[in-house]
C-alpha positions as a LaTeX table, in Angstrom:
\begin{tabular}{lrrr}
\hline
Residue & $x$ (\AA) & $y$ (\AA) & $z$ (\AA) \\
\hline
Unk1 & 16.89 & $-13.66$ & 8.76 \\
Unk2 & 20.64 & $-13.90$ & 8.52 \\
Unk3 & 20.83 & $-10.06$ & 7.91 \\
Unk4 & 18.56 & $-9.24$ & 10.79 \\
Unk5 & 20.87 & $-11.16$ & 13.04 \\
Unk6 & 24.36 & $-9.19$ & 11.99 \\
Unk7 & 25.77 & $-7.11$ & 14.00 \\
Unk8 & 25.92 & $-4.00$ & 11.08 \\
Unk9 & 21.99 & $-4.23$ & 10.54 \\
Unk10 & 21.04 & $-4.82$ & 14.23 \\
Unk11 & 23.11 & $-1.48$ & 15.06 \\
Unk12 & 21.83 & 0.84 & 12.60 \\
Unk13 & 18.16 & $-0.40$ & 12.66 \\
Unk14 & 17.96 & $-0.09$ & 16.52 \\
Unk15 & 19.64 & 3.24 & 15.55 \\
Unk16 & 16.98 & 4.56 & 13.34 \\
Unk17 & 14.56 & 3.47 & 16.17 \\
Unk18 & 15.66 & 5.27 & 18.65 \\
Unk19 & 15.80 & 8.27 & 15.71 \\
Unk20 & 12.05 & 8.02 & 15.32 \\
Unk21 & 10.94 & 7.26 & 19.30 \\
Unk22 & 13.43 & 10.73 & 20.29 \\
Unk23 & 11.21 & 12.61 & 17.51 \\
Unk24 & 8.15 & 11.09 & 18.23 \\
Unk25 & 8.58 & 12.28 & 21.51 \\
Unk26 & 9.20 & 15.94 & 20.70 \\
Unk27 & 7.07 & 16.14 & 18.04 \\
Unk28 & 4.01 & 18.87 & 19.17 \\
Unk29 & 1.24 & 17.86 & 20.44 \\
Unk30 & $-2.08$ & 17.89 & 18.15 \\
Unk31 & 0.21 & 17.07 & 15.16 \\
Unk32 & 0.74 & 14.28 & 12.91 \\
Unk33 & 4.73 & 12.77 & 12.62 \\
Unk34 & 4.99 & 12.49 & 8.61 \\
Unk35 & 7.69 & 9.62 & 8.30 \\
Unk36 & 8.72 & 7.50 & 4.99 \\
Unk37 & 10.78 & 4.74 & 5.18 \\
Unk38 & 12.43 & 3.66 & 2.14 \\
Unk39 & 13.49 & $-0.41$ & 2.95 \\
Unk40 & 14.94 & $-3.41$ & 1.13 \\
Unk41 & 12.78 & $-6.22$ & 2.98 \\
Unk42 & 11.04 & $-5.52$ & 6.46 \\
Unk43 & 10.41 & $-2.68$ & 8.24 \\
Unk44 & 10.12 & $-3.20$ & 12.14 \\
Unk45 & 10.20 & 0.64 & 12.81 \\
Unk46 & 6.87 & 1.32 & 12.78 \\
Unk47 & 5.94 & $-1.37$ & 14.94 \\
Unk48 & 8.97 & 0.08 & 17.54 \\
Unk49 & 7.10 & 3.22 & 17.02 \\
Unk50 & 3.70 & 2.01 & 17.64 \\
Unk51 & 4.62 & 0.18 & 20.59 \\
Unk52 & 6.79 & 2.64 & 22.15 \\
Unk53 & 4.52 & 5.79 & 21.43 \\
Unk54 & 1.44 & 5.02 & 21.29 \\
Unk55 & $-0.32$ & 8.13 & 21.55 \\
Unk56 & 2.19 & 9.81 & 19.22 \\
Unk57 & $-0.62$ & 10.53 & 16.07 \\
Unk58 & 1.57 & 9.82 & 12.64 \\
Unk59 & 1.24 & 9.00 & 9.08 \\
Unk60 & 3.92 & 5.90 & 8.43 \\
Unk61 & 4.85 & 5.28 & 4.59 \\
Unk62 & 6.79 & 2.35 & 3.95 \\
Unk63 & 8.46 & 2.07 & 0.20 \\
Unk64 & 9.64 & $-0.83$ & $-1.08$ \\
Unk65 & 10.35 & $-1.60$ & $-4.95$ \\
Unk66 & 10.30 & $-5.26$ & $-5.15$ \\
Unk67 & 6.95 & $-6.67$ & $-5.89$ \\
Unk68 & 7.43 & $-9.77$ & $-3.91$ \\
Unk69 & 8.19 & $-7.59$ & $-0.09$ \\
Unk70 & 5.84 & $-4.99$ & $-1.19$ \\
Unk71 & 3.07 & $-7.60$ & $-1.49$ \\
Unk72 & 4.06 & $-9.25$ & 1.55 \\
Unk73 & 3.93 & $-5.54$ & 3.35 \\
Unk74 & 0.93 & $-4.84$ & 1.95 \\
Unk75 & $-0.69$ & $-7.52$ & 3.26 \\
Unk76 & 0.98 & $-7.11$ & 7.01 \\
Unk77 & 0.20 & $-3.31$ & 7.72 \\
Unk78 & $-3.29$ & $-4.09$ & 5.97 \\
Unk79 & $-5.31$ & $-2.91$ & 9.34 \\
Unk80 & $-3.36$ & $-0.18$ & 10.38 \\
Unk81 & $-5.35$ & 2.91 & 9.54 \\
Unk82 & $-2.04$ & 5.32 & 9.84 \\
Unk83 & 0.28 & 2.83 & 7.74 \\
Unk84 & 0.53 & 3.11 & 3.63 \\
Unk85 & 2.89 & 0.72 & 1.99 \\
Unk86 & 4.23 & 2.15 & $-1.14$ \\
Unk87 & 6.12 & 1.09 & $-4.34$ \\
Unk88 & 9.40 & 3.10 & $-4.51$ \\
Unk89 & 10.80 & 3.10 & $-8.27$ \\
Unk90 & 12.73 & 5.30 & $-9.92$ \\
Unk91 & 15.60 & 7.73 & $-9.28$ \\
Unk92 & 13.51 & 10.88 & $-8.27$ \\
Unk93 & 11.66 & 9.12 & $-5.20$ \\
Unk94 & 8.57 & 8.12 & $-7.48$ \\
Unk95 & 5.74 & 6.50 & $-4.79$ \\
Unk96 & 2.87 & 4.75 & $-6.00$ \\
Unk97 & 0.29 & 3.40 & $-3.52$ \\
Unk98 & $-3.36$ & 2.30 & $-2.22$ \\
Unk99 & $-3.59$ & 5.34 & 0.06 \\
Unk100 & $-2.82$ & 8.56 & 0.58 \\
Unk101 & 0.91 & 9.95 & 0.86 \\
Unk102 & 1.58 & 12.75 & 2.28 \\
Unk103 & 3.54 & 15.42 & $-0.04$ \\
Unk104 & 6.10 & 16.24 & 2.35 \\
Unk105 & 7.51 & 14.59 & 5.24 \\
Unk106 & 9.06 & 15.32 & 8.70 \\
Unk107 & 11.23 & 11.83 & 8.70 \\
Unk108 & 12.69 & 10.27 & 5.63 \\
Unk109 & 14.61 & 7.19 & 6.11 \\
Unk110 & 16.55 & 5.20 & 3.94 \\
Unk111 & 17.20 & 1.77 & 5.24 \\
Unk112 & 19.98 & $-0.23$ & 3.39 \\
Unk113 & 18.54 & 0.99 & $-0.37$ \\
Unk114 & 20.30 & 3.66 & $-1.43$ \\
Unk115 & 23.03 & 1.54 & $-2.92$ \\
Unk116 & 20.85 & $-0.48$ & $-5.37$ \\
Unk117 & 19.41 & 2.45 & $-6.90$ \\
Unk118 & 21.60 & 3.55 & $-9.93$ \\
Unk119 & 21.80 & 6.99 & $-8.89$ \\
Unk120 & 21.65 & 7.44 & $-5.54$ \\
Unk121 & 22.50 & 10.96 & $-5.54$ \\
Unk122 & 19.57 & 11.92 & $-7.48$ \\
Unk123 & 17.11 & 10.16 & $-5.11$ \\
Unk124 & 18.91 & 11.70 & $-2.22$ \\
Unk125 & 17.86 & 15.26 & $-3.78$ \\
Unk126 & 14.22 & 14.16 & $-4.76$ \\
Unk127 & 14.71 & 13.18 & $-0.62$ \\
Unk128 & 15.29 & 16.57 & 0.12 \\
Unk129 & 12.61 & 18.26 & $-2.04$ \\
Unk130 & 10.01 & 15.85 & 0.12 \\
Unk131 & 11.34 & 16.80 & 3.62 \\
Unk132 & 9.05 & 19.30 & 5.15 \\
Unk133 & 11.04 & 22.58 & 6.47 \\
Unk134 & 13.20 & 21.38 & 9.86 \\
Unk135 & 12.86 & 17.71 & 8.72 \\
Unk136 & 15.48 & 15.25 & 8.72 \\
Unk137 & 17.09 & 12.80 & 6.36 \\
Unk138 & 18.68 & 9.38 & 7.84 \\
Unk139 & 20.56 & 7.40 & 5.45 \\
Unk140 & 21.78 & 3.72 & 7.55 \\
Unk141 & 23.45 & 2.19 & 5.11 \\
Unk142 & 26.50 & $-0.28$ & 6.03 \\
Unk143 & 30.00 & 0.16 & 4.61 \\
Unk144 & 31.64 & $-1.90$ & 1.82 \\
Unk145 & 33.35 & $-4.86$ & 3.02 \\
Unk146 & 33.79 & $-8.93$ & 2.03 \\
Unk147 & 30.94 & $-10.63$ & 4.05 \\
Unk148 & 28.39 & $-8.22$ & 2.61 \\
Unk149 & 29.49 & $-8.85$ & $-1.26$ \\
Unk150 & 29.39 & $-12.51$ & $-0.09$ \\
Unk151 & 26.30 & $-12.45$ & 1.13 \\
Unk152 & 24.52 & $-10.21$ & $-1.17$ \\
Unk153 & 26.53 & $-10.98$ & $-4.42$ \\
Unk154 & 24.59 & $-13.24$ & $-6.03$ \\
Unk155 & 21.80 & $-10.64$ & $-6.96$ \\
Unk156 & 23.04 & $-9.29$ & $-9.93$ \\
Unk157 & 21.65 & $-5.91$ & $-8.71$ \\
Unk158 & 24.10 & $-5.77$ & $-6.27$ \\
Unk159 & 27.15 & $-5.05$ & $-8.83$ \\
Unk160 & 28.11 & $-2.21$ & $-10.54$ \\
Unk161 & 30.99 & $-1.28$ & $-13.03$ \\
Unk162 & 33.78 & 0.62 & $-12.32$ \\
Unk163 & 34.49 & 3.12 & $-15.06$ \\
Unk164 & 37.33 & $-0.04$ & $-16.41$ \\
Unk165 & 34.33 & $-1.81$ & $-17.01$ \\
Unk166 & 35.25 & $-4.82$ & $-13.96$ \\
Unk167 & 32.21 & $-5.61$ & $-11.53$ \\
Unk168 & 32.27 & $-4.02$ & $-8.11$ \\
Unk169 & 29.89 & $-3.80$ & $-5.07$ \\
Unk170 & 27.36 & $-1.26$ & $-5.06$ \\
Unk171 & 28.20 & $-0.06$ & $-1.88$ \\
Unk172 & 32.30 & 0.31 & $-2.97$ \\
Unk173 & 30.45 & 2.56 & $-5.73$ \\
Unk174 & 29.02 & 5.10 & $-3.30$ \\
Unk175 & 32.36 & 5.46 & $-2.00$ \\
Unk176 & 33.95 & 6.62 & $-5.09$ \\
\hline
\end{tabular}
């Protein structure tokens, strides 16, 4: 995908890999890595993870809140007996799914979402009520700029309103 292929995405998603594989890594032996992963359309870190610690032991949640990805990530991480794809909604960090989720969680990452939730600041303290004690919060989101409003600015989700009522980016809005 064109996103995939920027330079802005490609830097903070092999960032939040390496993230993951350093804690992976640390985390004790004989216990399970809890990590959500709150995403707009794919989510390639828990193959990374997989493939680059395999005998890590982990519980993987992947949110997503549009119906069309979550179905589509459903049906991909189907087989993996560690993986749960979840339906993020809401501004308190509301999780539906198939399976299991754990009720706290070492990891939480939010990958390029928490600027098309309409309050982000609320789901970033429903974020913090989930992280076990010592766990970490990653937020990768990119900053405001021309190509990204060009890109994503035909999804009306993407705008906001200033408080003069005229449209602006989402991202501009967590800014302010």
């Amino acid at each position: 995908a064109l996103v995939d292929d920027s330079p802005a995405y490609l830097g903070t998603r092999l960032a939040v890999r390496r993230i993951l594989h350093q804690i992976a890594l640390e985390c004790p032996a004989g216990r399970r890595l809890r990590v959500l992963e709150v995403v707009a359309g794919t989510c390639t870190s828990v193959q990374h993870l997989l493939a680059e610690a395999p005998d890590i032991a982990f519980e993987f949640v992947i949110a997503q809140g549009s119906d069309e990805t979550y179905s589509r990530l459903c049906a991909e991480y189907a087989g993996h007996a560690h993986v749960v794809v979840a339906k993020f909604g809401g501004d308190g960090l509301e999780l539906s799914a198939n399976g299991p989720i754990p009720e706290l969680f070492d990891v939480i990452v939010f990958q390029h979402t928490l600027h098309r939730v309409a309050h982000p600041v609320g789901v970033i303290a429903a974020a913090r009520r989930r992280l076990a004690q010592a766990g970490l919060l990653v937020v990768a989101e990119r900053h405001p700029d021309v190509i990204a409003d060009f890109v994503f600015g035909l999804d009306s989700q993407w705008w906001g309103s200033s408080g003069g009522g005229e449209a602006v980016s989402r991202l501009k809005a967590l800014k302010a």
